[in-house]
Amino acid sequence: MPLHDVWAVDLPRWRGGVTLNDFLYTADACLFSPFRFARILLGIRLFLGRIFRWDRGPTGPSETFATHLTGPDRSKSPVEAGTEGPFRLVYRFENEQLVELIDQTVHAGALSTLVETATAYHFYLAVYVRGGSRFTRFYMELVDPLRKMIVYPSLLRSVRARWDRAFGEDGNRNDLNCRCD
């Protein structure tokens, strides 16, 4: 599947040993809570998706990434593949998570990783996109500027805000209210 985007955000190392799994736990498994304007754009996209029926599953057979997991990988993931939500979970390991979306416009994967260094943490988001229809190329060209200028920066700012609330100087891990819309 072709790599479409890679994004990163540096996170302060308030303490060592934090894993992506820990971070997801503090955020109720929802790292991303886009800011208002990005939520409005996503709402418009979902509205148009209902009208044009883009968000239905694929009309033909579709292969999920989960079919490529090995037995050991399946057993290593604390969350079962296929868990529903806006995106289907493929797997979650200690410092890596893959979710996918399959609809009429795309088959996409979003890979999140957390890497600890001696002085900081680095959160990476890689987006992979494969066409879902003849419309995919036009659709991606249409939404790319909005995704790159508004949506992804908003998502990464929300990751940083969640990180600071969860693992900041006060260490308060109980004030996160996840809102994934």
mmCIF file of C-alpha atoms in Angstrom:
data_model
loop_
_atom_site.group_PDB
_atom_site.id
_atom_site.type_symbol
_atom_site.label_atom_id
_atom_site.label_comp_id
_atom_site.label_asym_id
_atom_site.label_seq_id
_atom_site.Cartn_x
_atom_site.Cartn_y
_atom_site.Cartn_z
ATOM 1 C CA MET A 1 0.000 0.000 0.000
ATOM 2 C CA PRO A 2 1.498 3.373 -0.946
ATOM 3 C CA LEU A 3 2.667 5.722 1.806
ATOM 4 C CA HIS A 4 0.702 8.963 1.494
ATOM 5 C CA ASP A 5 1.791 11.116 4.452
ATOM 6 C CA VAL A 6 4.137 11.011 7.426
ATOM 7 C CA TRP A 7 3.738 13.364 10.348
ATOM 8 C CA ALA A 8 5.614 13.685 13.621
ATOM 9 C CA VAL A 9 5.333 15.597 16.848
ATOM 10 C CA ASP A 10 7.996 15.870 19.535
ATOM 11 C CA LEU A 11 6.763 15.284 23.057
ATOM 12 C CA PRO A 12 8.610 16.279 26.235
ATOM 13 C CA ARG A 13 10.143 13.495 28.277
ATOM 14 C CA TRP A 14 8.490 14.251 31.594
ATOM 15 C CA ARG A 15 9.379 10.722 32.712
ATOM 16 C CA GLY A 16 10.777 7.583 31.140
ATOM 17 C CA GLY A 17 9.165 4.312 30.197
ATOM 18 C CA VAL A 18 5.900 5.598 28.711
ATOM 19 C CA THR A 19 4.565 3.409 25.922
ATOM 20 C CA LEU A 20 1.989 4.147 23.248
ATOM 21 C CA ASN A 21 -0.214 1.611 25.000
ATOM 22 C CA ASP A 22 0.074 3.649 28.246
ATOM 23 C CA PHE A 23 -0.755 6.816 26.329
ATOM 24 C CA LEU A 24 -3.787 5.216 24.672
ATOM 25 C CA TYR A 25 -4.963 3.992 28.068
ATOM 26 C CA THR A 26 -4.841 7.518 29.528
ATOM 27 C CA ALA A 27 -6.675 8.860 26.477
ATOM 28 C CA ASP A 28 -9.399 6.179 26.513
ATOM 29 C CA ALA A 29 -7.806 4.732 23.339
ATOM 30 C CA CYS A 30 -8.421 8.039 21.543
ATOM 31 C CA LEU A 31 -5.350 10.140 20.923
ATOM 32 C CA PHE A 32 -6.909 12.486 18.426
ATOM 33 C CA SER A 33 -9.426 15.139 19.294
ATOM 34 C CA PRO A 34 -9.300 17.699 16.503
ATOM 35 C CA PHE A 35 -9.836 21.340 17.250
ATOM 36 C CA ARG A 36 -13.052 23.089 16.261
ATOM 37 C CA PHE A 37 -12.373 24.056 12.651
ATOM 38 C CA ALA A 38 -10.984 20.594 11.849
ATOM 39 C CA ARG A 39 -14.077 19.026 13.491
ATOM 40 C CA ILE A 40 -16.273 21.212 11.277
ATOM 41 C CA LEU A 41 -14.403 20.034 8.157
ATOM 42 C CA LEU A 42 -14.677 16.409 9.272
ATOM 43 C CA GLY A 43 -18.394 16.917 9.930
ATOM 44 C CA ILE A 44 -18.865 18.287 6.401
ATOM 45 C CA ARG A 45 -16.976 15.294 4.998
ATOM 46 C CA LEU A 46 -19.161 12.849 6.974
ATOM 47 C CA PHE A 47 -22.316 14.674 5.863
ATOM 48 C CA LEU A 48 -21.249 14.492 2.207
ATOM 49 C CA GLY A 49 -20.281 10.865 2.711
ATOM 50 C CA ARG A 50 -23.816 10.034 3.835
ATOM 51 C CA ILE A 51 -25.371 11.938 0.932
ATOM 52 C CA PHE A 52 -23.108 10.417 -1.744
ATOM 53 C CA ARG A 53 -22.867 7.035 0.035
ATOM 54 C CA TRP A 54 -19.080 7.195 0.165
ATOM 55 C CA ASP A 55 -18.929 5.703 3.649
ATOM 56 C CA ARG A 56 -20.526 2.402 2.785
ATOM 57 C CA GLY A 57 -18.194 -0.529 2.721
ATOM 58 C CA PRO A 58 -16.671 -1.556 -0.574
ATOM 59 C CA THR A 59 -19.040 -3.020 -3.161
ATOM 60 C CA GLY A 60 -16.675 -5.847 -4.071
ATOM 61 C CA PRO A 61 -14.511 -8.114 -1.949
ATOM 62 C CA SER A 62 -12.046 -6.211 0.187
ATOM 63 C CA GLU A 63 -9.099 -7.498 2.113
ATOM 64 C CA THR A 64 -8.431 -6.030 5.527
ATOM 65 C CA PHE A 65 -4.875 -5.621 6.789
ATOM 66 C CA ALA A 66 -5.789 -7.928 9.672
ATOM 67 C CA THR A 67 -5.766 -10.914 7.308
ATOM 68 C CA HIS A 68 -1.984 -10.461 7.006
ATOM 69 C CA LEU A 69 -1.296 -10.694 10.758
ATOM 70 C CA THR A 70 0.593 -13.748 11.940
ATOM 71 C CA GLY A 71 -0.634 -15.817 14.878
ATOM 72 C CA PRO A 72 2.065 -14.422 17.203
ATOM 73 C CA ASP A 73 1.192 -10.860 16.157
ATOM 74 C CA ARG A 74 -2.505 -11.493 16.863
ATOM 75 C CA SER A 75 -1.691 -12.834 20.319
ATOM 76 C CA LYS A 76 0.643 -9.878 21.043
ATOM 77 C CA SER A 77 -2.141 -7.323 20.461
ATOM 78 C CA PRO A 78 -4.118 -6.641 23.663
ATOM 79 C CA VAL A 79 -7.074 -5.507 21.549
ATOM 80 C CA GLU A 80 -8.705 -7.835 19.050
ATOM 81 C CA ALA A 81 -8.409 -6.994 15.353
ATOM 82 C CA GLY A 82 -11.551 -5.568 13.792
ATOM 83 C CA THR A 83 -12.620 -3.611 16.844
ATOM 84 C CA GLU A 84 -15.097 -1.108 15.484
ATOM 85 C CA GLY A 85 -15.017 2.664 15.725
ATOM 86 C CA PRO A 86 -14.483 5.366 13.142
ATOM 87 C CA PHE A 87 -11.531 3.225 12.061
ATOM 88 C CA ARG A 88 -11.121 -0.525 12.494
ATOM 89 C CA LEU A 89 -8.250 -1.562 14.698
ATOM 90 C CA VAL A 90 -5.840 -3.925 12.950
ATOM 91 C CA TYR A 91 -3.420 -4.327 15.873
ATOM 92 C CA ARG A 92 -1.965 -2.560 18.864
ATOM 93 C CA PHE A 93 1.458 -3.376 20.218
ATOM 94 C CA GLU A 94 3.326 -1.694 23.047
ATOM 95 C CA ASN A 95 4.511 1.260 20.917
ATOM 96 C CA GLU A 96 2.680 0.836 17.629
ATOM 97 C CA GLN A 97 -0.926 0.800 16.465
ATOM 98 C CA LEU A 98 -2.484 0.311 13.034
ATOM 99 C CA VAL A 99 -6.071 1.252 12.202
ATOM 100 C CA GLU A 100 -7.760 1.108 8.820
ATOM 101 C CA LEU A 101 -10.678 2.588 6.964
ATOM 102 C CA ILE A 102 -12.300 0.905 3.992
ATOM 103 C CA ASP A 103 -15.058 2.760 2.180
ATOM 104 C CA GLN A 104 -16.069 3.802 -1.313
ATOM 105 C CA THR A 105 -13.334 6.445 -1.564
ATOM 106 C CA VAL A 106 -10.240 4.752 -0.114
ATOM 107 C CA HIS A 107 -8.670 1.845 1.676
ATOM 108 C CA ALA A 108 -6.460 3.662 4.151
ATOM 109 C CA GLY A 109 -4.258 2.755 7.067
ATOM 110 C CA ALA A 110 -3.029 5.016 9.845
ATOM 111 C CA LEU A 111 0.042 3.799 11.701
ATOM 112 C CA SER A 112 0.875 5.494 15.012
ATOM 113 C CA THR A 113 4.144 4.900 16.837
ATOM 114 C CA LEU A 114 5.798 6.317 19.934
ATOM 115 C CA VAL A 115 9.595 6.321 20.212
ATOM 116 C CA GLU A 116 11.437 7.242 23.410
ATOM 117 C CA THR A 117 14.876 8.839 23.285
ATOM 118 C CA ALA A 118 17.123 10.052 26.100
ATOM 119 C CA THR A 119 15.659 13.572 25.935
ATOM 120 C CA ALA A 120 12.184 13.314 24.378
ATOM 121 C CA TYR A 121 9.485 11.158 22.864
ATOM 122 C CA HIS A 122 8.566 11.252 19.196
ATOM 123 C CA PHE A 123 5.035 10.442 18.051
ATOM 124 C CA TYR A 124 4.774 9.454 14.393
ATOM 125 C CA LEU A 125 1.680 9.143 12.237
ATOM 126 C CA ALA A 126 2.003 7.484 8.828
ATOM 127 C CA VAL A 127 -0.957 7.377 6.460
ATOM 128 C CA TYR A 128 -1.187 4.790 3.702
ATOM 129 C CA VAL A 129 -3.809 5.092 0.962
ATOM 130 C CA ARG A 130 -4.906 2.742 -1.757
ATOM 131 C CA GLY A 131 -7.697 3.575 -4.166
ATOM 132 C CA GLY A 132 -11.199 2.372 -3.376
ATOM 133 C CA SER A 133 -12.635 3.442 -6.716
ATOM 134 C CA ARG A 134 -11.941 5.465 -9.854
ATOM 135 C CA PHE A 135 -12.970 8.484 -7.786
ATOM 136 C CA THR A 136 -10.104 8.056 -5.274
ATOM 137 C CA ARG A 137 -7.428 10.103 -7.070
ATOM 138 C CA PHE A 138 -9.780 13.078 -7.553
ATOM 139 C CA TYR A 139 -11.087 12.777 -3.990
ATOM 140 C CA MET A 140 -7.583 12.720 -2.482
ATOM 141 C CA GLU A 141 -6.452 15.707 -4.554
ATOM 142 C CA LEU A 142 -9.539 17.581 -3.418
ATOM 143 C CA VAL A 143 -9.103 16.900 0.307
ATOM 144 C CA ASP A 144 -5.286 16.887 0.503
ATOM 145 C CA PRO A 145 -4.844 20.643 1.035
ATOM 146 C CA LEU A 146 -7.382 20.651 3.880
ATOM 147 C CA ARG A 147 -5.895 17.532 5.460
ATOM 148 C CA LYS A 148 -2.355 18.888 5.273
ATOM 149 C CA MET A 149 -3.045 22.480 6.343
ATOM 150 C CA ILE A 150 -5.822 21.964 8.899
ATOM 151 C CA VAL A 151 -6.774 18.413 9.859
ATOM 152 C CA TYR A 152 -3.412 16.720 10.525
ATOM 153 C CA PRO A 153 -1.829 19.719 12.295
ATOM 154 C CA SER A 154 -4.938 19.893 14.490
ATOM 155 C CA LEU A 155 -4.728 16.178 15.267
ATOM 156 C CA LEU A 156 -1.055 16.436 16.191
ATOM 157 C CA ARG A 157 -1.675 19.477 18.410
ATOM 158 C CA SER A 158 -4.338 17.425 20.189
ATOM 159 C CA VAL A 159 -1.826 14.599 20.682
ATOM 160 C CA ARG A 160 0.583 17.073 22.279
ATOM 161 C CA ALA A 161 -2.162 18.538 24.497
ATOM 162 C CA ARG A 162 -3.231 15.047 25.645
ATOM 163 C CA TRP A 163 0.387 14.123 26.319
ATOM 164 C CA ASP A 164 0.962 17.211 28.434
ATOM 165 C CA ARG A 165 -2.209 16.556 30.447
ATOM 166 C CA ALA A 166 -1.420 12.873 30.904
ATOM 167 C CA PHE A 167 2.316 12.977 31.567
ATOM 168 C CA GLY A 168 3.103 16.643 32.270
ATOM 169 C CA GLU A 169 4.825 17.970 35.330
ATOM 170 C CA ASP A 170 1.821 17.417 37.584
ATOM 171 C CA GLY A 171 1.463 13.821 36.333
ATOM 172 C CA ASN A 172 -2.330 14.012 36.541
ATOM 173 C CA ARG A 173 -3.577 11.143 34.385
ATOM 174 C CA ASN A 174 -7.271 11.426 35.218
ATOM 175 C CA ASP A 175 -8.397 14.603 33.448
ATOM 176 C CA LEU A 176 -8.570 13.327 29.874
ATOM 177 C CA ASN A 177 -11.983 13.258 28.299
ATOM 178 C CA CYS A 178 -11.737 11.715 24.878
ATOM 179 C CA ARG A 179 -13.831 13.111 22.089
ATOM 180 C CA CYS A 180 -13.347 11.375 18.765
ATOM 181 C CA ASP A 181 -15.711 12.978 16.302
#
